[in-house]
mmCIF file of C-alpha atoms in Angstrom:
data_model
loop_
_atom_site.group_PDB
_atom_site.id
_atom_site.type_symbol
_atom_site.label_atom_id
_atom_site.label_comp_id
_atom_site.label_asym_id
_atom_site.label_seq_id
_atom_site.Cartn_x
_atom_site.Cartn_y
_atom_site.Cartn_z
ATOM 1 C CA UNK Z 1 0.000 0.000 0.000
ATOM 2 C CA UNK Z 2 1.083 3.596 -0.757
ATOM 3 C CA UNK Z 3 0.255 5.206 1.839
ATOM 4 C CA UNK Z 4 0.553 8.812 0.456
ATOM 5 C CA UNK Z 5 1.223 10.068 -3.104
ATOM 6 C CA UNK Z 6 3.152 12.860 -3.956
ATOM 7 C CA UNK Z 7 0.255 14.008 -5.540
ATOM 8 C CA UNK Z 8 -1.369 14.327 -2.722
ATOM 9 C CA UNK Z 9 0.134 15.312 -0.110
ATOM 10 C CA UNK Z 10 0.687 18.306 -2.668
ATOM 11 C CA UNK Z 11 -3.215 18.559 -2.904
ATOM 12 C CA UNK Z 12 -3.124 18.634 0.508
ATOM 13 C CA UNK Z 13 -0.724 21.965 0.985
ATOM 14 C CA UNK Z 14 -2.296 23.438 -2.081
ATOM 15 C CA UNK Z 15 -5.807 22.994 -0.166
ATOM 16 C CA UNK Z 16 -4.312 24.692 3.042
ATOM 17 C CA UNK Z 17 -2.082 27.236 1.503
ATOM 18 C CA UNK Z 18 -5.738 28.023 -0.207
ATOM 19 C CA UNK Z 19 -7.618 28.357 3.042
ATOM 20 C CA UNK Z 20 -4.637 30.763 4.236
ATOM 21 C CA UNK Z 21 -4.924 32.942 0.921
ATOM 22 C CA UNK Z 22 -8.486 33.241 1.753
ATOM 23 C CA UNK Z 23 -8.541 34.217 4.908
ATOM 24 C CA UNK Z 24 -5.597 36.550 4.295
ATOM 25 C CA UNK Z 25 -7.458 38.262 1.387
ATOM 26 C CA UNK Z 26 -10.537 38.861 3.791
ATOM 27 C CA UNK Z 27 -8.627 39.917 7.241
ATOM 28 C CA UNK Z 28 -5.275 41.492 5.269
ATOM 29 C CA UNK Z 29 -3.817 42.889 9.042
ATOM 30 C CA UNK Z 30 -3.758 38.950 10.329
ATOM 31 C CA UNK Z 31 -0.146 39.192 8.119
ATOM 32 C CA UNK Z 32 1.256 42.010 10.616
ATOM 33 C CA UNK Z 33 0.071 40.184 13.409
ATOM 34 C CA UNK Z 34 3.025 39.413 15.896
ATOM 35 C CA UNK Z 35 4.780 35.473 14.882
ATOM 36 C CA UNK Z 36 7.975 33.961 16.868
ATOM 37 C CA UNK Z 37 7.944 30.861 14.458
ATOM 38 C CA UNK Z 38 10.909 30.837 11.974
ATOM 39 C CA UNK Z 39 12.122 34.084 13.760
ATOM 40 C CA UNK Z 40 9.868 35.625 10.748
ATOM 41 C CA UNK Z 41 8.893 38.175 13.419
ATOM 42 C CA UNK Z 42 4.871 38.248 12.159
ATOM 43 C CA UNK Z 43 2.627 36.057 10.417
ATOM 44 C CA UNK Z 44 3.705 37.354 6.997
ATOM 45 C CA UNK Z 45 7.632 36.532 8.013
ATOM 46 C CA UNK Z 46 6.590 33.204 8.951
ATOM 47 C CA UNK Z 47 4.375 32.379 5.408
ATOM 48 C CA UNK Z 48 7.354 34.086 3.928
ATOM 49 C CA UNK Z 49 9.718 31.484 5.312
ATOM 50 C CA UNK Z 50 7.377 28.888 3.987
ATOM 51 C CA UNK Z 51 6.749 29.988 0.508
ATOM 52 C CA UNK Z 52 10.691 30.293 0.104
ATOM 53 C CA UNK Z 53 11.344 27.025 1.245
ATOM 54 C CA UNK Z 54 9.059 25.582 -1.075
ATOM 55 C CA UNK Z 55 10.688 27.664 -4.040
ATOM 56 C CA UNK Z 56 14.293 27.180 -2.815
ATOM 57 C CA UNK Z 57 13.658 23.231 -2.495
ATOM 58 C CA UNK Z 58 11.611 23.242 -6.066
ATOM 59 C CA UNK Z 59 14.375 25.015 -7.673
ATOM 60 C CA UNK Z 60 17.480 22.174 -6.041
ATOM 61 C CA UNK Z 61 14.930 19.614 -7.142
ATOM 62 C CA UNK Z 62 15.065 20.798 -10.556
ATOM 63 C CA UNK Z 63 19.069 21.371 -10.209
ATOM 64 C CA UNK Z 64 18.222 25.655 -10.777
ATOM 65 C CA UNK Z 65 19.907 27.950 -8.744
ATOM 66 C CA UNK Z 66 18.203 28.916 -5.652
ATOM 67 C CA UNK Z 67 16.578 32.228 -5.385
ATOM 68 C CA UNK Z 68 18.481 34.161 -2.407
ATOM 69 C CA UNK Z 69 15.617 33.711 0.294
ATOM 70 C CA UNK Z 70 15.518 37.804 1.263
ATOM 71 C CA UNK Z 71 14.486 38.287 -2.547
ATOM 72 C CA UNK Z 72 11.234 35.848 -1.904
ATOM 73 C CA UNK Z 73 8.292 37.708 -1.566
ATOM 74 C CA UNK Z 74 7.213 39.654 1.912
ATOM 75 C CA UNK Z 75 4.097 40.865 1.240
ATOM 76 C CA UNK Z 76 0.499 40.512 0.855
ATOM 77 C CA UNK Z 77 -1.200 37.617 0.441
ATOM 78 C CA UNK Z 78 -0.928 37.373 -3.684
ATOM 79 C CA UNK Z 79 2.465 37.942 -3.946
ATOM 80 C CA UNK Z 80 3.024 35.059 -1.139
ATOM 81 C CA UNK Z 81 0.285 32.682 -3.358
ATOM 82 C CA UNK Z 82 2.748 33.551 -6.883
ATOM 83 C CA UNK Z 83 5.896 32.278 -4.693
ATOM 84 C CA UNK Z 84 4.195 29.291 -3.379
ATOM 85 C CA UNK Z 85 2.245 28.599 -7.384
ATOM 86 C CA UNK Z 86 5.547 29.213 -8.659
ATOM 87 C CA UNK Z 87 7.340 26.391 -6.565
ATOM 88 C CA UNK Z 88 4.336 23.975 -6.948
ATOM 89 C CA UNK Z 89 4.582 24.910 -10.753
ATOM 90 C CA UNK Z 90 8.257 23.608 -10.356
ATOM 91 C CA UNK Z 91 7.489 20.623 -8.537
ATOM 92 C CA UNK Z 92 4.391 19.483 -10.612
ATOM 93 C CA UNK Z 93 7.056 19.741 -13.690
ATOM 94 C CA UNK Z 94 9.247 16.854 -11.988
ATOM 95 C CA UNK Z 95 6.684 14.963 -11.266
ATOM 96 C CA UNK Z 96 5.539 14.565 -14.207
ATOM 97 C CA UNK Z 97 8.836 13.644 -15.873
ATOM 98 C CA UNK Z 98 9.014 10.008 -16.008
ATOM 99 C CA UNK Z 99 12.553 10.296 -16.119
ATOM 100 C CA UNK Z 100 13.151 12.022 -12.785
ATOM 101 C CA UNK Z 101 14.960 9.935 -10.079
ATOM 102 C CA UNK Z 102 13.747 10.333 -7.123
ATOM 103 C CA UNK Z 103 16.159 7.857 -5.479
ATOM 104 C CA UNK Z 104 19.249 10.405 -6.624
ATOM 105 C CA UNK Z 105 21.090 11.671 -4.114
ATOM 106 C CA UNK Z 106 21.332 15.729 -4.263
ATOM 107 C CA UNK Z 107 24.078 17.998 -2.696
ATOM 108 C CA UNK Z 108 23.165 21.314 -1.314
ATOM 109 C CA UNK Z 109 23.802 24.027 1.086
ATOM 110 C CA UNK Z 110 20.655 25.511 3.419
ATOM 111 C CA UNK Z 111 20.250 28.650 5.286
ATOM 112 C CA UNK Z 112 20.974 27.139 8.715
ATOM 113 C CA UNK Z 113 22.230 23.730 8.363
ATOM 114 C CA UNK Z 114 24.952 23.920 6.577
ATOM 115 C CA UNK Z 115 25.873 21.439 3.580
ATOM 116 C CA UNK Z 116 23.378 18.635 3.540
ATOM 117 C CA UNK Z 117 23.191 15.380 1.286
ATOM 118 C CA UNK Z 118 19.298 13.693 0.712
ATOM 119 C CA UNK Z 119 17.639 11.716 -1.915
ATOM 120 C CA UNK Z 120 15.279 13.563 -4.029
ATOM 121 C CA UNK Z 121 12.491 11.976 -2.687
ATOM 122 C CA UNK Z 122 13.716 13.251 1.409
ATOM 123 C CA UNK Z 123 13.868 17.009 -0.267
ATOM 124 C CA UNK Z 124 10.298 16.856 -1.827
ATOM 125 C CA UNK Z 125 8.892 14.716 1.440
ATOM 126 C CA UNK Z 126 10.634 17.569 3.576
ATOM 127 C CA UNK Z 127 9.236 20.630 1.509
ATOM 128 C CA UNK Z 128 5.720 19.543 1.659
ATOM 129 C CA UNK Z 129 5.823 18.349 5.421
ATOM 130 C CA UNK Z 130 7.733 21.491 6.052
ATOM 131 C CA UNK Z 131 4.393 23.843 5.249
ATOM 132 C CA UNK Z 132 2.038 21.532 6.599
ATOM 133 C CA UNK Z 133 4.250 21.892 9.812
ATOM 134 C CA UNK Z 134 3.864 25.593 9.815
ATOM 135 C CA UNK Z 135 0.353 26.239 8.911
ATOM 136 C CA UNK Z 136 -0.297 24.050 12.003
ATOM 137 C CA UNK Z 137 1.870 26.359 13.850
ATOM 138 C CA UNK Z 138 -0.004 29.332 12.569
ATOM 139 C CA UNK Z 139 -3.064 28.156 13.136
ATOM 140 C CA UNK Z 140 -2.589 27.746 16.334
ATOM 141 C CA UNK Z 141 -0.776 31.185 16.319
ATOM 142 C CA UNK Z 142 -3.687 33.330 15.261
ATOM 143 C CA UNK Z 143 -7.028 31.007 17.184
ATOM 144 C CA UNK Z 144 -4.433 32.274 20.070
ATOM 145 C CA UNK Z 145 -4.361 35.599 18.906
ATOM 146 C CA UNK Z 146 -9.087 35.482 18.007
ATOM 147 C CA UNK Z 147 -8.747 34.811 14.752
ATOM 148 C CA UNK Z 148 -9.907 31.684 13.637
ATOM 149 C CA UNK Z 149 -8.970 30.414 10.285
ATOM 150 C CA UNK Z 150 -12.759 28.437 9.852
ATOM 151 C CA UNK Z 151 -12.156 25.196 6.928
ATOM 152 C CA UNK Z 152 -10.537 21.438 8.855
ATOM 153 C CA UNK Z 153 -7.230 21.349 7.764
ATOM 154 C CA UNK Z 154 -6.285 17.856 8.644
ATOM 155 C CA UNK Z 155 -5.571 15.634 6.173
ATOM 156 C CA UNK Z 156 -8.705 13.089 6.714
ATOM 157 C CA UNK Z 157 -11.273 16.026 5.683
ATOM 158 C CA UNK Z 158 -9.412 15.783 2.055
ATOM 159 C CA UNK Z 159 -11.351 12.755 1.643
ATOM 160 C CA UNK Z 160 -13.284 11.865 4.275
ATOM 161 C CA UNK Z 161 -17.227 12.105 4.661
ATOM 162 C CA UNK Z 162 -19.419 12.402 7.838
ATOM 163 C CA UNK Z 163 -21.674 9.490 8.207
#
């Protein structure tokens, strides 16, 4: 049994980096609101950080150079959701080369880290766990803060029903 795709777990980001976009769009001061997670120093810092992960991993994956992460967008909501369609534009590319190998192992440098070595398959596992990671965070971050984000984010609402 496979117990996730690629396909969707992406389906699964792209349906909570949606809910985000939304509620971002409809309550634009939520993005100044005060964030310690990924020492982005607000919530827009912190979707920053995820949206250039995201494009920095898509662009190693496809062996690009990486954009330099204080170039990726800061902003409001849309110019986070082009950063984020950009890198899922990048990663929907590989997968559907038939030729891609995702057992390769791929060299590269991060921010913090230092020089790391993981199969292709690790990097694309890590970027999409990596944003599900963080919109949990924020979540949590802004029902803390009275905002409450208002569409199930877990995973079993992607396909489950109520009986």
């Amino acid at each position: 049994m496979t117990a996730l795709t690629a396909e969707e777990l992406m389906a699964w980001v792209d349906r909570t980096h949606e809910g985000w976009r939304g509620l971002l769009a409809a309550q634009p001061e939520v993005l100044l609101l005060p964030c310690d997670v990924a020492g982005g120093g607000s919530v827009a810092g912190l979707l920053q950080h995820v949206v250039a992960v995201e494009l920095r991993y898509a662009e190693r994956l496809h062996g690009r150079a990486v954009s330099p992460y204080e170039q990726v967008a800061n902003g409001s909501a849309e110019e986070l959701h082009r950063t984020h369609e950009q890198a899922f534009g990048l990663l929907r590319g590989l997968l559907a080369e038939q030729e891609t190998d995702w057992e390769e192992t791929i060299e590269f440098e991060t921010r913090t880290g230092g020089r790391w070595r993981a199969t292709r398959r690790a990097v694309l596992v890590h970027l999409l766990m990596h944003s599900v990671r963080h919109y949990a965070q924020l979540a949590t971050m802004v029902r803390q803060q009275g905002v409450k984000p208002g569409w199930p984010m877990d995973y079993l609402f992607m396909q489950g029903r109520p009986v």
